Coordinates of C-alpha atoms and ligand atoms in Angstrom, one line a residue:
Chain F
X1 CA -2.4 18.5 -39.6
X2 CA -5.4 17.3 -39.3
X3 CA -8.9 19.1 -39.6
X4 CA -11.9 18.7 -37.5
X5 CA -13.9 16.8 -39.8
X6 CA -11.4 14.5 -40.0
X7 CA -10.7 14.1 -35.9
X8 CA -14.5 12.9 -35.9
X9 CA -13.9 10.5 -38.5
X10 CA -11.1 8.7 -36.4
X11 CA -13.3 9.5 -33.3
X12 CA -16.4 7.3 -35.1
X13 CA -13.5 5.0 -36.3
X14 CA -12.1 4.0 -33.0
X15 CA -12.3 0.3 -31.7
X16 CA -11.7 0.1 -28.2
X17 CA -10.0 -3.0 -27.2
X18 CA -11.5 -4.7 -24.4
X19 CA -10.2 -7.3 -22.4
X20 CA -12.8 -9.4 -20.6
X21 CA -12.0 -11.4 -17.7
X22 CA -14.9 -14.2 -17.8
X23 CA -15.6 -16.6 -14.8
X24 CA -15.8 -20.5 -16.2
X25 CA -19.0 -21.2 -14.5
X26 CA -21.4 -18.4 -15.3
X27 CA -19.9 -15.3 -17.7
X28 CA -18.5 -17.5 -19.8
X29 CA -21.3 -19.8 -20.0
X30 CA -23.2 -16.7 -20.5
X31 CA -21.1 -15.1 -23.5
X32 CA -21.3 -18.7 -25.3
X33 CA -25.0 -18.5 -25.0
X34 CA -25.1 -15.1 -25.9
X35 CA -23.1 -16.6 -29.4
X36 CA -25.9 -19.7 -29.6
X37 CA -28.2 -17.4 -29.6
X38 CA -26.9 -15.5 -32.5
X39 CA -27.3 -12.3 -30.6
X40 CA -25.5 -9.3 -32.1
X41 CA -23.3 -7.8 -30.1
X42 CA -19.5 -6.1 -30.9
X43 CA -16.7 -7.8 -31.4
X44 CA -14.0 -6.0 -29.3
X45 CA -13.7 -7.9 -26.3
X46 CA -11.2 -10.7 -26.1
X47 CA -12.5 -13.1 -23.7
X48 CA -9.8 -14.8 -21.1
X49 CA -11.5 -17.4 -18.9
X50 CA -10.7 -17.6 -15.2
X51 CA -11.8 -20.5 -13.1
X52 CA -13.4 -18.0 -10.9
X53 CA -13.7 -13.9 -10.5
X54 CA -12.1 -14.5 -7.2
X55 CA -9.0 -15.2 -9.5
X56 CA -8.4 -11.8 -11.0
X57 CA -5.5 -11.0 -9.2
X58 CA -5.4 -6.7 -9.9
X59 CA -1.9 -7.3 -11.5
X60 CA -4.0 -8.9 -14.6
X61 CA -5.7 -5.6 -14.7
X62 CA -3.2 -3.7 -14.5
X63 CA -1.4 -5.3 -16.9
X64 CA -3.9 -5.3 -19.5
X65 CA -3.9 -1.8 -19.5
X66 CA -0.1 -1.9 -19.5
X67 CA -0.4 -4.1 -22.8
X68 CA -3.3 -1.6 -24.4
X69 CA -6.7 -2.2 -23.4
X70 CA -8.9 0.3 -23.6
X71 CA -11.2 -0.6 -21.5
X72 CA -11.2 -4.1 -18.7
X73 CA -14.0 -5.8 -18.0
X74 CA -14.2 -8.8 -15.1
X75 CA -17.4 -10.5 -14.6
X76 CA -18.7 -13.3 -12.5
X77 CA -21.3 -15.4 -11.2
X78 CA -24.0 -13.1 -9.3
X79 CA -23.6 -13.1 -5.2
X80 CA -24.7 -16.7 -4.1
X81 CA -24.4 -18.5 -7.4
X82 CA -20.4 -18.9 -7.0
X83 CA -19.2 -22.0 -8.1
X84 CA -17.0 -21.9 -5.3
X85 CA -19.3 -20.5 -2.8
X86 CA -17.8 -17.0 -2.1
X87 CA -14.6 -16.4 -4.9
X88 CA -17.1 -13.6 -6.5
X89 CA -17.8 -11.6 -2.5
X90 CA -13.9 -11.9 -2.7
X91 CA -13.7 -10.4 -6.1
X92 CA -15.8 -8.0 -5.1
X93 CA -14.3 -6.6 -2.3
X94 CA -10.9 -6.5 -3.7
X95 CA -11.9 -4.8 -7.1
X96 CA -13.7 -2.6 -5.5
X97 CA -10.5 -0.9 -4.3
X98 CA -8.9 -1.7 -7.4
X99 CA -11.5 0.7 -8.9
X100 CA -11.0 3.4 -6.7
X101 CA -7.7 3.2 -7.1
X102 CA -7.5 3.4 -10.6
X103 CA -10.1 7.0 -10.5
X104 CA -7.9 8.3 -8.4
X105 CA -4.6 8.0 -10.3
X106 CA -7.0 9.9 -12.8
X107 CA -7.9 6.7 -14.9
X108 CA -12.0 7.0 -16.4
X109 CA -14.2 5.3 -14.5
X110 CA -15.7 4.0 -17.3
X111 CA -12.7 1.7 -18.3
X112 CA -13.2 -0.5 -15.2
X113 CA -16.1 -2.4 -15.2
X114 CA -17.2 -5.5 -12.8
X115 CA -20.6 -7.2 -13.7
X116 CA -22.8 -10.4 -12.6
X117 CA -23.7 -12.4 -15.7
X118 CA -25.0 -16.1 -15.4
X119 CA -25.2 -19.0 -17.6
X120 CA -28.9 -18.4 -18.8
X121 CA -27.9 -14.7 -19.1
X122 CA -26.5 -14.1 -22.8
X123 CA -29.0 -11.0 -23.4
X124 CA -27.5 -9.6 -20.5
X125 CA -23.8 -10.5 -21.5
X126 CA -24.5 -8.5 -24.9
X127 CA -26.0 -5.6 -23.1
X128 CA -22.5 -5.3 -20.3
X129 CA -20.3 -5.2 -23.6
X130 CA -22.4 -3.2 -26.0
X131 CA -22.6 -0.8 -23.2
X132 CA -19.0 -0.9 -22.1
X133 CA -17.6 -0.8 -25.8
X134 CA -20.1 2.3 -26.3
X135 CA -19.0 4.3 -23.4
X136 CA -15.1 3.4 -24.4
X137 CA -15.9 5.3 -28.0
X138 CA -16.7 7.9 -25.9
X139 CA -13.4 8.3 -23.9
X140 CA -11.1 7.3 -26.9
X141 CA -7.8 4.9 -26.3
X142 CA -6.5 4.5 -23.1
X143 CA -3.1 5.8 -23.0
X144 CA -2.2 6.5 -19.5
X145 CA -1.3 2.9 -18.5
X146 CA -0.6 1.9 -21.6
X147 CA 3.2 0.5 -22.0
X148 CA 5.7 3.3 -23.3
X149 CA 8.8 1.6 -22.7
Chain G
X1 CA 6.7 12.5 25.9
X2 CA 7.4 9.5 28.2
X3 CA 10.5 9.6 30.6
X4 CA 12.8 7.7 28.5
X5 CA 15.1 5.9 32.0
X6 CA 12.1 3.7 32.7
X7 CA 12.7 2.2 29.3
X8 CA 15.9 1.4 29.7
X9 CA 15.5 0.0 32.7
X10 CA 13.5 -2.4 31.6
X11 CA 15.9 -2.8 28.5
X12 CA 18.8 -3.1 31.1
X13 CA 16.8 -5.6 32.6
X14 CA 15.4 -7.7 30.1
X15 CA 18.8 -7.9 28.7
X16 CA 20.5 -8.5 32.2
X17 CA 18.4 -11.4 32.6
X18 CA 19.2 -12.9 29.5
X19 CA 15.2 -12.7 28.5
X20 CA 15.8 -11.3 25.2
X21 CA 18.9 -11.7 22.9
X22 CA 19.0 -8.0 21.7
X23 CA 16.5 -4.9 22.3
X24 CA 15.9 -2.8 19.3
X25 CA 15.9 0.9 20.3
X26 CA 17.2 4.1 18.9
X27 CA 20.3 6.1 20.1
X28 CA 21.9 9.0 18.6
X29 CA 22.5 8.9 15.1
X30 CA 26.0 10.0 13.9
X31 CA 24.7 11.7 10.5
X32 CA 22.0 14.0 11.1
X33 CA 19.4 15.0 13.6
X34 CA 17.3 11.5 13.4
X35 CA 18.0 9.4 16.0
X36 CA 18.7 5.5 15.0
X37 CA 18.2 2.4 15.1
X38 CA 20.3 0.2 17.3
X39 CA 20.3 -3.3 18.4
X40 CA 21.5 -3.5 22.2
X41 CA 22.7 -6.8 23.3
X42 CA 24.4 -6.2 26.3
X43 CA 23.0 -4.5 29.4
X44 CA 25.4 -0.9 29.2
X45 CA 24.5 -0.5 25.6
X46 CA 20.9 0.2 26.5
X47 CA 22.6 3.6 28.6
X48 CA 22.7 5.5 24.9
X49 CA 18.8 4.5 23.8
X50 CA 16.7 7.3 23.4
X51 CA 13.2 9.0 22.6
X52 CA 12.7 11.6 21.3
X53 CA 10.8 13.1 18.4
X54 CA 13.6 12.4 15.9
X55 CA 13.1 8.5 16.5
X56 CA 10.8 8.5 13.0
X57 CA 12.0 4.8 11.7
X58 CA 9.2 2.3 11.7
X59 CA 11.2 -0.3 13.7
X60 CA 9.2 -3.1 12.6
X61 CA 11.5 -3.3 9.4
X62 CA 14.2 -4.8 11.4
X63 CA 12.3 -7.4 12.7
X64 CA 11.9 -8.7 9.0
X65 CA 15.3 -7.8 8.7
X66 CA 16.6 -10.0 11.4
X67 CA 14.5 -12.2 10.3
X68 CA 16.3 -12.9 7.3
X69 CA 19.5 -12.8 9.0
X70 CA 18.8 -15.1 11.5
X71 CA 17.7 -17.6 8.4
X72 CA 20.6 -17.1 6.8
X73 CA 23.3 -17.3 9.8
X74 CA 21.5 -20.5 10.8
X75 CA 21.2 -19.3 14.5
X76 CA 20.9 -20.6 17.0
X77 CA 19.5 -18.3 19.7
X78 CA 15.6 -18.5 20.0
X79 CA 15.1 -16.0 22.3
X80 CA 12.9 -13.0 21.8
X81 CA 13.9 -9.7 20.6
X82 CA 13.0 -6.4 22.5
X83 CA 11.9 -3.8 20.4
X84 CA 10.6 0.0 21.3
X85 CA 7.7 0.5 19.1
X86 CA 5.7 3.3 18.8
X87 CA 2.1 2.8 17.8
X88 CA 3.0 2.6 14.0
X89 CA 5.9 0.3 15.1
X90 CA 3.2 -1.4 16.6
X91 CA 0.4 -1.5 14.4
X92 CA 2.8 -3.0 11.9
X93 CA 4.0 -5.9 13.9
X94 CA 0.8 -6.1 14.8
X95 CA 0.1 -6.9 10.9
X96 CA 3.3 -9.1 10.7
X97 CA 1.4 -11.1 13.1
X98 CA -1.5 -11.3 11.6
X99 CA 0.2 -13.0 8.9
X100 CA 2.2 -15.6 10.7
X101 CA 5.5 -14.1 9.3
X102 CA 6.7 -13.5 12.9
X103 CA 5.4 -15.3 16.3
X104 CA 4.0 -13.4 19.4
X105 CA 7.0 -15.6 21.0
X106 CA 9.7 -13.9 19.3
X107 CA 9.1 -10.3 20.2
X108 CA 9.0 -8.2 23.6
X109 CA 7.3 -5.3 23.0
X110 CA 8.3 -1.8 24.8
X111 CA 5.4 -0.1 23.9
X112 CA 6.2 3.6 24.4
X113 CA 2.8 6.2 23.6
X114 CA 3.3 9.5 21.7
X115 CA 0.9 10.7 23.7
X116 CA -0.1 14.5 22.6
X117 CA 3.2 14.2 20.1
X118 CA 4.7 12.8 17.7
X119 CA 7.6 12.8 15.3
X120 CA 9.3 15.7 13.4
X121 CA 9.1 15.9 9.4
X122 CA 12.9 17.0 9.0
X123 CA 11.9 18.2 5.4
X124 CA 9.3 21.2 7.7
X125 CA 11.7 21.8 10.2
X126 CA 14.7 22.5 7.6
X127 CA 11.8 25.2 5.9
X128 CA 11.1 26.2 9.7
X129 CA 14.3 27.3 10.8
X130 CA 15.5 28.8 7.4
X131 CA 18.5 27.8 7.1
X132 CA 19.8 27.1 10.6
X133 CA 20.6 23.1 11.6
X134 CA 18.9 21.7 14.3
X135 CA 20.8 19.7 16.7
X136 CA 18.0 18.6 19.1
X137 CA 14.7 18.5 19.1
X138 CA 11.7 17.8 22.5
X139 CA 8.8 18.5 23.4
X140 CA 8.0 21.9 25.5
X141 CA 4.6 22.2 27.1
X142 CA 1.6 22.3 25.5
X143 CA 1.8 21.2 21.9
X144 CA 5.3 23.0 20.9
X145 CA 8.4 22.0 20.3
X146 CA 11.9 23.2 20.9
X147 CA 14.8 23.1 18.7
X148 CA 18.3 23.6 19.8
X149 CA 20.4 24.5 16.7
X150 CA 24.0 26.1 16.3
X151 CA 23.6 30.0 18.2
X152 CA 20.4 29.2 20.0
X153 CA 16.9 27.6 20.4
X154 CA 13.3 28.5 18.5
X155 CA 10.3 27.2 19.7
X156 CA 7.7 26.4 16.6
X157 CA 4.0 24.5 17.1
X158 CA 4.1 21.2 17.1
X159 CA 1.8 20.9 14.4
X160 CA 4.0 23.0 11.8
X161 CA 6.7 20.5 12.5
X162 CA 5.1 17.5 13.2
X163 CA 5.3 14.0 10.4
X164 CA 2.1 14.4 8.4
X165 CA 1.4 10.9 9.4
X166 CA 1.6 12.0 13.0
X167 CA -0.9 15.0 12.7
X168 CA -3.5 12.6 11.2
X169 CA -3.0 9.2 13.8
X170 CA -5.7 7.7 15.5
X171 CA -3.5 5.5 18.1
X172 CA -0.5 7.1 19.3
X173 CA -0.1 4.3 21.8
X174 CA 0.7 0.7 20.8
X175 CA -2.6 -1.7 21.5
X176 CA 0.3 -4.9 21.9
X177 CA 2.5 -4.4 24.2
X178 CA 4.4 -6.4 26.6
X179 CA 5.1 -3.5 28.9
X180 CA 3.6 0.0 28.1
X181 CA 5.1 3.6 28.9
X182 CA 2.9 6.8 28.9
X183 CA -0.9 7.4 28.5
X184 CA -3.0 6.2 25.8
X185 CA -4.1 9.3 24.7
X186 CA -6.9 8.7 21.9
X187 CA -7.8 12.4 21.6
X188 CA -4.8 14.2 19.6
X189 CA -5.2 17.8 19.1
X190 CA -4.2 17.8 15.5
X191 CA -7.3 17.9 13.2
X192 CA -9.3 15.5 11.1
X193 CA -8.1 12.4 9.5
X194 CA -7.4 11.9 5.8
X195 CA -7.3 15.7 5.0
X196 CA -5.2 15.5 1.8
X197 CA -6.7 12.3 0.6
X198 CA -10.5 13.7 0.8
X199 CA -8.9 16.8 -0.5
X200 CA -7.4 15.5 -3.9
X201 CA -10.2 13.2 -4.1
X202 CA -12.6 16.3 -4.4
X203 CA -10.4 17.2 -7.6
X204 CA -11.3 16.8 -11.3
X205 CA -10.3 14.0 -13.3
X206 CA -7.9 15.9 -15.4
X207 CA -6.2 17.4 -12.1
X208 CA -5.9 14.0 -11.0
X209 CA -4.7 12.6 -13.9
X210 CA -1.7 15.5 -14.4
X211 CA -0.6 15.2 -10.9
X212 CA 0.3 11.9 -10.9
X213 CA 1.5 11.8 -14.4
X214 CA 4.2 14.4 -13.5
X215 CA 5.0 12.0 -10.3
X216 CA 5.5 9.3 -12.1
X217 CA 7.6 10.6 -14.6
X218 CA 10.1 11.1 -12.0
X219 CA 9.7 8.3 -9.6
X220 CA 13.8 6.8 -10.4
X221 CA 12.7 3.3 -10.0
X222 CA 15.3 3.2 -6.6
X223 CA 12.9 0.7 -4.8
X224 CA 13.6 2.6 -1.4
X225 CA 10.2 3.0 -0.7
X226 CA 9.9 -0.5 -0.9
X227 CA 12.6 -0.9 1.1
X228 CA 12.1 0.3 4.0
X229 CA 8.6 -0.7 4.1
X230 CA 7.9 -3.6 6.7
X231 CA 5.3 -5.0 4.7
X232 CA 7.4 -5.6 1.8
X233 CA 8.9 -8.6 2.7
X234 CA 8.3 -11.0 0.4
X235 CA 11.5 -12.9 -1.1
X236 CA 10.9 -12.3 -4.5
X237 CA 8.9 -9.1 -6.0
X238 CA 6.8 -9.1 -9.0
X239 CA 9.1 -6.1 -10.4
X240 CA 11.9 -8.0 -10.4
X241 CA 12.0 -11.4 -11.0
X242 CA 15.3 -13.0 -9.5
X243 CA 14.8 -16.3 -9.7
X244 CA 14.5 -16.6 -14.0
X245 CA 17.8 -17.0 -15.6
X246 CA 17.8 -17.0 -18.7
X247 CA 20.6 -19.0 -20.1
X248 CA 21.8 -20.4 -23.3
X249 CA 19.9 -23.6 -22.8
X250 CA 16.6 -21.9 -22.0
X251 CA 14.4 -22.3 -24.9
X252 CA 12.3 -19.7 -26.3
X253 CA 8.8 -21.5 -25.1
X254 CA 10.6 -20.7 -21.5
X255 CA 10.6 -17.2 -22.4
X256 CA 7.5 -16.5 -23.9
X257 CA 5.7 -18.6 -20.8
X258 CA 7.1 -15.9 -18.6
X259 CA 4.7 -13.5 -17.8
X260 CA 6.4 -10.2 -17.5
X261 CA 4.1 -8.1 -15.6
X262 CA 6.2 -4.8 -15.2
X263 CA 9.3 -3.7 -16.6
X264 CA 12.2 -2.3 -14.6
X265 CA 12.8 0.8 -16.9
X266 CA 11.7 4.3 -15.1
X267 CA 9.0 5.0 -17.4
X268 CA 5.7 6.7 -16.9
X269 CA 3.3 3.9 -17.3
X270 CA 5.9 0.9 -16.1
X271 CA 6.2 3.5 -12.6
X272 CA 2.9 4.2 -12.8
X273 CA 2.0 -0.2 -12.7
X274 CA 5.2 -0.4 -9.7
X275 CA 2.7 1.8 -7.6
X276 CA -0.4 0.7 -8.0
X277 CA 0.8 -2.6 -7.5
X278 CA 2.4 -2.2 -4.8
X279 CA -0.5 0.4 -3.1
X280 CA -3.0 -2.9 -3.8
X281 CA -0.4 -4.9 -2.3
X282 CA -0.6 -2.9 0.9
X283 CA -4.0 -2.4 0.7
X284 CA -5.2 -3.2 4.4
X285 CA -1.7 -3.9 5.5
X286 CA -0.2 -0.3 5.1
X287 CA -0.1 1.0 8.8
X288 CA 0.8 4.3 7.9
X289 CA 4.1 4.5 8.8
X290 CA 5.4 7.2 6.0
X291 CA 8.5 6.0 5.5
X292 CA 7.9 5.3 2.0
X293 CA 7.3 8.6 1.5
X294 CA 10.2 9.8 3.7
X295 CA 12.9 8.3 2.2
X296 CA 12.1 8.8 -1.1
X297 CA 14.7 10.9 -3.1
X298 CA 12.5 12.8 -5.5
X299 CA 9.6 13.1 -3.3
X300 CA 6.5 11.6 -4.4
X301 CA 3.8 11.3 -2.4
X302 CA 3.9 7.8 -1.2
X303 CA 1.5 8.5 1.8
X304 CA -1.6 9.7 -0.7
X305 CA -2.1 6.2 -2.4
X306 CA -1.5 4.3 0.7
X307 CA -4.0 6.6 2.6
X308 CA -6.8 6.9 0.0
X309 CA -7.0 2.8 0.7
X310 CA -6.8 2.9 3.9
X311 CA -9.8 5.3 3.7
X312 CA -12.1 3.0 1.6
X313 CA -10.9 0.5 3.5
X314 CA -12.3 2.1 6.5
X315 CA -15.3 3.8 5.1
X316 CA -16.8 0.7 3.4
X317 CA -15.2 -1.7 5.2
X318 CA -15.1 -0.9 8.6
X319 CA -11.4 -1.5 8.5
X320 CA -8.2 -0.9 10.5
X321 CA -5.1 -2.7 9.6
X322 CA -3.2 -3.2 12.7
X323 CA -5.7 -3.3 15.3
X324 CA -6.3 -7.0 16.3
X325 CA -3.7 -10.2 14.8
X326 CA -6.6 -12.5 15.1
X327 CA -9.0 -10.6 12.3
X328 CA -9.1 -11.9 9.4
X329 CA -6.9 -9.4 6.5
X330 CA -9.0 -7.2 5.0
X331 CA -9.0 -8.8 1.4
X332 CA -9.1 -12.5 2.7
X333 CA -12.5 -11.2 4.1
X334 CA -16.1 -10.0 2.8
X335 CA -19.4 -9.3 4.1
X336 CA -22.7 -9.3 2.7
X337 CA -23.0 -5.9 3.0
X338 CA -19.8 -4.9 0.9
X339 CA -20.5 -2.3 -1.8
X340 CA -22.2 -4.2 -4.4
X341 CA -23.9 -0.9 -6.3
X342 CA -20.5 -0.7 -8.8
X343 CA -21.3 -4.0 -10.1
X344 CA -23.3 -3.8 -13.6
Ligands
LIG1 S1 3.7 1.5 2.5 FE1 4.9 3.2 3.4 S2 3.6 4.0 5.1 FE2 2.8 1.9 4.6 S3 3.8 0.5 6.0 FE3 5.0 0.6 4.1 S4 6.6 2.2 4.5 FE4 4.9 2.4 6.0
LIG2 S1 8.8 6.3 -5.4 FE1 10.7 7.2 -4.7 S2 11.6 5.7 -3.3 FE2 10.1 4.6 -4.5 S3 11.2 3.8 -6.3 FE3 10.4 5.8 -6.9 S4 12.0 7.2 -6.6 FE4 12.5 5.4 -5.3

């Protein structure tokens, strides 16, 4: 059994796992100058790079919970800075419902989270997942998707 | 409800004059109250169609259905197939159309209108008549309905009997159709739209959370509700991948390059991925049909995922699946104006 003071300690010890779906053209730029930069920022989001945030089909979010992510993050060029002119209006529509849907199966809305970053924005890149990986200590690990086969 | 001899007299005759091959209709079904569905290829055969309000099957499956067939049997015969469609029927070829998987060509629609009515929810009128088996069901005046069953009749309101789906439709009468029977009635007397959806919405997290936990849990992983859905028709789903055979020659970089997205078993969280998949999947296309929800064995509600989409997609979107073949699908589209304030 465990005691209070201890449930705080693995409360304070938890490290959500994020799973960032990064755009090649901006986000990703943005995280690697974010790294160049030195800026110091927490180290639980495993990067994938996508050609484009119009290329986040919902099954990868889905799935990500499925395989334990705590929290999924899928970020893009900002509106009119698309490398392919309109994959990110596209993204945005579509994980817009992917969002709702996921509230109102009961999921957090804070696990789900769609930003703009650009290439020249690394502060801002380190602000989304310092922010994201902050609000994930505060819900805990994600269990509800998560694979129980 | 419309007088059901003008429609088949224009099945008699479309099928007398060899401008259709078949006409999908209903007749009386041989197990049950529902009427069902019947392919009529010669011009007697169109003397046993009916309508009435057990004629609940969204139609449109068959046209995939045949479909497939007609690939398969290599056939010949190009001509057009009649179908009765309702305006769910409707709204769903409607969306087949949209996306090229059938031709305006290959379809002759016999659009019949519910007008103030709709179809029965077996499930409320077994509760309804406690016990006793209906053997027909119509319409009486004014919003009631009338149920023959073994010793005698009971009229109940329509709306205590009526398909969920039916009380909250916007169109009761097809917008595409080749030959139209009864009034298009846009006023129906049966409440607001997306009742239960705004309903559940309003609930807590945790509520939310529990409910569909417990639904989930007990969803057998049958597939039914996929089908018998219309829009389901692609030849291989991501739940089960057909086409990977894995063989004693397939090597284990084959395997591992596989991407597995969901697992067959009937767990929580691998039920929990079939559904939301499949809702997203249908997200803009669903026309509401509730058949999902109808045929599934261990009743889970089917109808409030696919509705809580079709909601956003109205609400911020301004959209309708079903309505026009030439708009664009609702997820191959944008607008500037698209919500924009969830984005960090
Ligand atoms: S998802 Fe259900 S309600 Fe929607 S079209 Fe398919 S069967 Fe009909
Ligand atoms: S939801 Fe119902 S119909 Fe669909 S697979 Fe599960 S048990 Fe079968």
């Amino acid at each position: 059994m465990q005691n209070a003071a201890a449930a705080r300690h693995d409360a304070q010890e938890f490290e959500p796992k994020v799973v960032a779906f990064l755009c090649k053209w901006c986000s990703s730029a943005g995280s690697d100058l974010a790294g160049v930069s030195r800026l110091k920022y927490p180290a639980n989001a495993v990067p994938i790079q996508v050609m484009c945030s119009g290329s986040v089909s919902p099954i990868y979010i889905l799935s990500a919970f499925n395989k334990g992510a705590d929290g999924v993050l899928v970020s893009g060029c900002h509106p009119g800075d698309c490398h392919y002119l309109k994959g990110n209006y596209y993204a945005r529509r579509r994980l817009f419902l992917v969002q709702k849907l996921l509230q109102f199966v009961g999921v957090e809305a804070d696990r789900f989270r769609m930003s703009w970053v650009s290439a020249a924005e690394g502060a801002k890149f380190a602000e989304v997942i310092t922010d994201f990986v902050n609000d994930l200590k505060a819900l805990g690990p994600q269990t509800k998707l998560k694979a129980n086969r | 409800m419309v007088p059901v001899d003008d429609i088949r007299a224009r099945a008699r005759d479309l099928l007398q004059s060899g401008k259709v091959r078949a006409v999908l209709g209903y007749r009386r079904g041989t197990a049950g109250l529902l009427a069902e569905p019947a392919f009529m290829t010669t011009a007697e055969e169109t003397a046993a169609l009916v309508l009435d309000p057990t004629c609940v099957e969204n139609l449109a499956l068959y046209l995939v259905n045949e479909k497939k067939r007609m690939k398969h049997a290599r056939q010949s015969d190009r001509r057009p197939l009649g179908i009765v469609a309702k305006g769910c029927d409707s709204r769903a070829i409607t969306v087949l159309l949209q996306e090229n998987h059938i031709r305006r060509d290959e379809v002759v629609v016999l659009g019949v209108s519910c007008e103030a009515g709709g179809m029965v929810d077996t499930r409320k009128l077994n509760k309804a008549l406690r016990g006793k088996v209906a053997t027909q069901v119509r319409f009486d005046s004014e919003g009631d309905i009338n149920v023959s069953h073994l010793g005698g009749s009971t009229t109940l309101p329509a709306r205590d009997v009526l398909a969920n789906r039916c009380l909250e439709c916007a169109r009761a009468y097809p917008l595409d159709a080749d030959f139209l029977f009864g009034e298009k009635v846009e006023e129906r007397p049966y409440g607001p739209r997306f009742t239960a959806v705004a309903a559940f919405a309003e609930t807590s997290r945790e509520e939310r959370s529990a409910f569909w936990d417990a639904h989930f849990e007990r969803c057998i992983r049958c597939y039914a509700c996929r089908a018998v859905c219309p829009m389901c028709y692609c030849d291989e789903c991501v739940v089960d991948s057909t086409s990977f055979i894995v063989g004693p020659t397939t090597t284990a970089d084959e395997k591992a390059d596989r991407v597995r997205w969901i697992n067959r078993s009937a767990t929580r969280s691998e039920n929990a991925m079939y559904h939301m998949v499949r809702a997203m999947h249908l997200a803009g296309r669903c026309t509401d049909c509730g058949e999902c929800e109808r045929v599934c064995p261990v009743n889970i509600p089917l109808r409030l995922l696919n509705t809580m989409l079709e909601r956003e997609a109205l609400e911020m979107f301004q959209y309708t699946p079903g309505l026009d073949a030439e708009q664009p699908s609702l997820i191959s589209s944008f607008r500037d104006g698209d919500p924009n304030d969830f984005v960090r």
